Coordinates of C-alpha atoms in Angstrom, one line a residue:
Chain A
M1 CA 118.3 61.1 85.8
K2 CA 118.9 64.5 84.0
P3 CA 122.7 64.5 83.2
L4 CA 122.4 67.8 81.3
D5 CA 121.0 69.4 84.3
V6 CA 123.8 68.5 86.5
P7 CA 126.0 71.6 87.4
G8 CA 129.5 71.4 86.2
S9 CA 128.6 69.1 83.3
A10 CA 129.9 69.8 79.7
R11 CA 127.1 72.0 78.4
T12 CA 126.9 72.3 74.7
N13 CA 125.5 74.9 72.5
K14 CA 122.7 72.6 71.7
W15 CA 121.8 72.1 75.5
F16 CA 121.5 75.8 75.7
M17 CA 119.2 76.1 72.8
K18 CA 117.2 73.3 74.2
Q19 CA 116.7 75.3 77.3
A20 CA 115.4 78.2 74.9
L21 CA 113.1 75.8 73.3
K22 CA 111.8 75.1 76.7
E23 CA 111.1 78.8 77.1
A24 CA 109.3 78.6 73.7
E25 CA 107.1 75.8 75.1
K26 CA 106.0 78.0 78.0
A27 CA 105.1 80.8 75.6
R28 CA 103.0 78.2 73.6
S29 CA 101.3 77.2 76.8
K30 CA 100.1 80.8 77.2
D31 CA 98.7 80.9 73.7
E32 CA 101.8 83.2 72.5
T33 CA 103.7 82.7 69.6
P34 CA 106.3 80.2 70.8
V35 CA 109.8 81.9 71.0
G36 CA 112.3 81.4 73.8
A37 CA 115.5 82.8 74.9
V38 CA 118.4 82.0 77.4
I39 CA 121.6 84.1 78.2
S40 CA 124.6 82.0 79.1
W41 CA 127.5 83.6 81.3
N42 CA 130.6 81.4 82.2
G43 CA 128.9 78.2 81.2
R44 CA 125.7 79.0 83.1
I45 CA 122.2 80.1 82.3
I46 CA 121.8 83.5 84.1
A47 CA 118.4 84.4 82.5
R48 CA 115.5 83.1 80.6
G49 CA 112.8 84.7 78.7
H50 CA 109.7 83.8 76.6
N51 CA 107.1 85.8 74.5
E52 CA 104.4 87.2 76.8
K53 CA 103.4 90.1 74.4
E54 CA 99.6 89.1 74.1
L55 CA 99.2 87.9 77.6
K56 CA 100.6 91.2 79.2
N57 CA 99.5 93.5 76.4
D58 CA 103.0 94.8 76.1
S59 CA 104.8 94.8 72.7
T60 CA 108.1 95.0 74.3
L61 CA 107.9 91.6 76.1
H62 CA 109.7 89.6 73.5
A63 CA 111.7 86.5 74.8
E64 CA 115.0 88.2 74.2
M65 CA 114.0 91.5 75.9
T66 CA 112.9 89.8 79.2
A67 CA 116.2 87.7 79.1
I68 CA 118.4 90.6 78.7
K69 CA 116.7 92.7 81.5
K70 CA 117.1 89.7 83.7
A71 CA 120.6 89.1 82.9
S72 CA 121.5 92.8 83.6
K73 CA 119.6 92.4 87.1
N74 CA 121.5 89.2 87.8
L75 CA 124.9 90.5 87.0
G76 CA 124.3 94.1 88.4
S77 CA 125.3 95.6 85.1
W78 CA 123.7 96.7 81.9
R79 CA 127.2 95.5 80.0
L80 CA 126.5 91.9 79.0
S81 CA 129.8 91.6 77.0
E82 CA 130.7 88.2 78.5
C83 CA 127.1 86.9 77.6
D84 CA 125.8 84.8 74.8
L85 CA 122.1 84.9 74.0
Y86 CA 120.2 81.7 72.6
V87 CA 117.1 82.4 70.7
T88 CA 114.8 79.9 68.9
L89 CA 113.9 82.7 66.2
E90 CA 115.8 85.2 64.5
P91 CA 115.5 88.4 66.3
C92 CA 113.3 91.4 65.4
I93 CA 114.8 95.0 64.9
M94 CA 113.7 95.8 68.6
C95 CA 115.6 92.8 70.2
A96 CA 118.6 93.0 67.7
G97 CA 118.9 96.6 68.8
A98 CA 118.6 95.5 72.6
M99 CA 121.5 93.1 71.9
I100 CA 123.6 96.0 70.6
Q101 CA 122.8 98.0 73.4
S102 CA 123.8 95.4 76.0
R103 CA 126.8 94.4 74.3
I104 CA 125.8 90.8 73.8
R105 CA 128.9 88.9 72.7
R106 CA 127.4 86.1 70.7
L107 CA 124.0 85.2 69.2
Y108 CA 122.7 81.6 68.4
I109 CA 119.8 81.5 66.4
G110 CA 117.5 78.5 66.0
T111 CA 115.4 79.4 62.9
M112 CA 115.2 82.4 60.6
D113 CA 112.4 84.8 60.2
P114 CA 112.2 85.8 56.6
K115 CA 109.3 88.6 57.3
A116 CA 111.0 90.5 60.3
G117 CA 114.2 89.1 61.1
V118 CA 117.2 91.4 61.1
A119 CA 120.3 89.0 61.6
G120 CA 120.3 88.4 57.8
S121 CA 116.7 88.3 56.6
V122 CA 115.2 91.9 56.2
L123 CA 118.4 93.3 57.3
N124 CA 121.7 92.5 59.0
V125 CA 122.1 95.0 61.8
L126 CA 124.4 92.9 64.2
Q127 CA 127.5 93.5 62.2
M128 CA 127.2 97.1 60.9
E129 CA 130.2 99.1 60.8
N130 CA 128.3 102.4 62.0
F131 CA 127.1 100.8 65.2
N132 CA 129.5 100.8 68.2
H133 CA 128.9 97.1 68.9
K134 CA 128.8 93.9 66.8
V135 CA 127.4 90.6 67.9
E136 CA 128.9 87.6 66.7
V137 CA 126.1 85.3 65.1
E138 CA 125.7 81.5 64.8
Y139 CA 122.9 80.2 62.7
G140 CA 120.6 77.0 62.6
L141 CA 121.3 75.6 66.0
L142 CA 118.5 73.0 66.5
E143 CA 116.9 74.5 63.5
K144 CA 114.2 71.9 62.9
E145 CA 113.0 71.9 66.5
C146 CA 112.9 75.6 66.5
S147 CA 111.0 75.9 63.3
Q148 CA 108.6 73.0 64.2
I149 CA 107.3 74.4 67.3
L150 CA 106.2 77.7 65.3
K151 CA 104.7 75.8 62.5
D152 CA 102.7 73.7 64.8
F153 CA 101.5 76.9 66.5
F154 CA 100.4 78.6 63.5
R155 CA 98.7 75.4 62.1
E156 CA 96.8 75.2 65.3
L157 CA 95.8 78.8 65.1
R158 CA 94.6 78.4 61.4
V159 CA 92.6 75.3 62.4
R160 CA 90.8 77.2 65.3
K161 CA 89.9 80.0 63.0
Q162 CA 88.2 77.8 60.7
N163 CA 86.2 76.1 63.1
Chain B
M1 CA 98.8 131.0 84.8
K2 CA 99.5 127.9 82.5
P3 CA 97.3 127.9 79.6
L4 CA 98.9 125.1 77.9
D5 CA 98.2 122.8 81.1
V6 CA 94.6 123.3 81.0
P7 CA 92.7 120.3 79.7
G8 CA 91.0 120.8 76.6
S9 CA 93.2 123.8 75.4
A10 CA 94.9 123.5 71.9
R11 CA 98.1 121.6 72.7
T12 CA 100.6 122.1 70.0
N13 CA 103.4 119.8 69.0
K14 CA 105.7 122.0 70.5
W15 CA 103.9 121.8 73.8
F16 CA 104.2 117.9 73.7
M17 CA 108.0 118.3 72.9
K18 CA 108.5 120.7 75.8
Q19 CA 107.1 117.9 77.9
A20 CA 109.5 115.4 76.3
L21 CA 112.2 118.0 77.3
K22 CA 110.9 118.0 80.8
E23 CA 111.5 114.2 80.9
A24 CA 115.1 114.9 79.6
E25 CA 115.8 117.3 82.5
K26 CA 114.8 114.4 84.8
A27 CA 117.3 112.1 83.2
R28 CA 120.0 114.9 83.7
S29 CA 119.0 115.6 87.2
K30 CA 120.0 111.8 87.8
D31 CA 123.4 112.0 85.7
E32 CA 121.8 110.2 82.9
T33 CA 122.1 111.1 79.4
P34 CA 119.4 113.4 78.9
V35 CA 116.6 112.2 76.7
G36 CA 113.0 112.3 77.2
A37 CA 109.9 111.1 75.6
V38 CA 106.1 111.3 75.8
I39 CA 103.3 109.6 74.0
S40 CA 100.0 111.4 73.1
W41 CA 96.7 109.8 72.4
N42 CA 93.7 112.0 71.5
G43 CA 95.4 115.3 72.4
R44 CA 96.4 114.1 75.8
I45 CA 99.7 112.7 77.2
I46 CA 99.3 109.3 78.5
A47 CA 103.0 108.1 79.0
R48 CA 106.2 109.7 79.9
G49 CA 109.7 108.4 80.0
H50 CA 113.2 109.5 80.6
N51 CA 116.6 107.4 80.1
E52 CA 117.5 105.6 83.3
K53 CA 119.9 103.0 81.9
E54 CA 122.9 103.8 84.2
L55 CA 120.8 104.3 87.3
K56 CA 118.9 101.1 87.1
N57 CA 121.8 99.2 85.3
D58 CA 119.4 98.1 82.4
S59 CA 120.3 99.0 78.8
T60 CA 116.7 98.7 77.6
L61 CA 115.6 101.6 79.9
H62 CA 115.8 104.2 77.3
A63 CA 113.0 107.0 77.5
E64 CA 111.0 105.6 74.4
M65 CA 111.0 102.1 75.9
T66 CA 109.5 103.3 79.1
A67 CA 107.0 105.7 77.5
I68 CA 105.8 102.7 75.1
K69 CA 105.5 100.2 78.1
K70 CA 103.6 102.9 80.2
A71 CA 101.3 103.7 77.0
S72 CA 100.3 100.2 76.7
K73 CA 99.4 99.8 80.2
N74 CA 97.5 102.8 80.2
L75 CA 95.4 101.9 77.3
G76 CA 95.4 98.1 78.0
S77 CA 96.7 97.3 74.6
W78 CA 100.0 96.7 72.9
R79 CA 98.8 98.4 69.8
L80 CA 99.5 102.1 69.9
S81 CA 98.2 102.8 66.5
E82 CA 96.4 106.0 67.5
C83 CA 99.5 107.3 69.6
D84 CA 102.0 109.9 68.6
L85 CA 105.5 109.5 70.3
Y86 CA 107.8 112.8 70.9
V87 CA 111.3 112.2 71.8
T88 CA 114.2 114.7 72.1
L89 CA 116.7 112.6 70.5
E90 CA 116.5 110.5 67.2
P91 CA 115.7 106.8 68.3
C92 CA 118.5 104.2 68.5
I93 CA 117.5 101.0 66.7
M94 CA 116.0 99.2 69.7
C95 CA 113.5 102.0 70.3
A96 CA 112.8 102.4 66.7
G97 CA 112.0 98.7 66.6
A98 CA 109.9 99.1 69.8
M99 CA 107.9 101.7 67.8
I100 CA 107.3 99.4 64.7
Q101 CA 106.3 96.7 67.4
S102 CA 103.9 98.8 68.9
R103 CA 102.6 100.5 65.8
I104 CA 103.2 103.9 66.7
R105 CA 101.5 106.3 64.3
R106 CA 103.8 109.4 64.3
L107 CA 107.0 110.1 65.6
Y108 CA 108.2 113.6 66.5
I109 CA 112.0 114.1 66.8
G110 CA 114.1 116.9 68.5
T111 CA 117.3 116.5 67.4
M112 CA 119.3 113.9 65.3
D113 CA 121.9 111.2 66.5
P114 CA 124.4 110.8 63.7
K115 CA 126.2 108.1 65.7
A116 CA 123.2 105.8 66.3
G117 CA 120.1 107.2 65.1
V118 CA 117.9 105.2 62.8
A119 CA 115.4 107.4 61.7
G120 CA 117.5 108.7 58.9
S121 CA 121.2 109.0 60.3
V122 CA 122.7 105.6 60.3
L123 CA 119.8 103.9 58.9
N124 CA 116.2 104.7 58.3
V125 CA 114.2 101.8 59.6
L126 CA 110.8 103.6 60.2
Q127 CA 109.6 103.6 56.6
M128 CA 111.0 100.2 55.1
E129 CA 108.8 98.3 53.0
N130 CA 109.7 95.1 54.4
F131 CA 108.3 95.7 57.8
N132 CA 104.8 95.3 58.6
H133 CA 104.4 98.9 60.1
K134 CA 105.7 102.3 58.9
V135 CA 105.9 105.3 61.5
E136 CA 105.4 108.8 60.1
V137 CA 108.3 110.9 61.2
E138 CA 108.7 114.7 61.7
Y139 CA 112.2 116.0 62.3
G140 CA 113.6 119.1 64.1
L141 CA 110.7 120.0 66.7
L142 CA 112.4 122.2 69.2
E143 CA 115.7 121.2 67.6
K144 CA 117.8 123.7 69.3
E145 CA 116.6 122.9 72.9
C146 CA 116.7 119.2 72.4
S147 CA 120.4 119.5 71.1
Q148 CA 121.5 122.0 73.8
I149 CA 120.7 119.7 76.9
L150 CA 122.6 117.0 75.3
K151 CA 125.6 119.5 74.5
D152 CA 125.5 120.9 77.9
F153 CA 125.5 117.4 79.5
F154 CA 128.5 116.0 77.7
R155 CA 130.5 119.4 78.1
E156 CA 130.0 119.1 81.8
L157 CA 131.0 115.3 81.7
R158 CA 134.3 116.5 80.0
V159 CA 135.0 119.2 82.4
R160 CA 134.5 116.7 85.3
K161 CA 136.9 114.2 83.9
Q162 CA 139.5 116.8 83.4
N163 CA 139.4 117.8 87.2

């Protein structure tokens, strides 16, 4: 029985982030840095994405970019102003820019990226007065799980390099 | 006779920007905001792109994004560290982020975008100490032509709306 998968059941923000974590797992299974994202609209997931940069040799194939492209395709519109995006890792500048471009309403972040994140770490570009759209942000949703999957991945990488 | 099109001939930066302008013209012919880009590698154009956001209902389909994806496909690598990008309009935050992600070596900009450009207008993200890559930038290449095609497009839009 998977109660959270039953259509119409009350889906919490944690449930959506768990789905983003499942996407991150898919990335890990492909030896990609494990980052995953989903986009919700009217309480449903309308797009999923995970990092496929190395596998497909395309630096633009971050989890969020794939999810944004799919959501626009599914809704038949580039405007995602009624959509929320859940991502396991704080977005880089490209992905944050894509959220501004696509008018994402709200962003839920799992764990922060002190080196390249621009939702507060290196910069905060999602609430800048100068841009024509601001994205609401909530931080630390399933932070421990979202952080752990990255830690495990990089530890494994280091072990592999040593052997 | 088109001396600049002959392989092996000396191609100037202006020639490459003219090719980006040709891409901008393609966007205009599709009723898209006329922005175009090309990517050069070893003196040759390896990718072209123009804005197709409205036509394809995808906010990520800016000229630079399309060109970066194509260049990676052509070189078989996401690393474009020997590539230069020519774009008719100062990049937005998404596209500047993609240039950092893909390690573009040098960016040539036609005209500036005071409202959304992040190569000096709203922000300058291409030479930030915090990010792991910096993009060299040259400004004002064929500035007049790159600006004029945008002015013409928006003037035409206003006239259409009035009628």
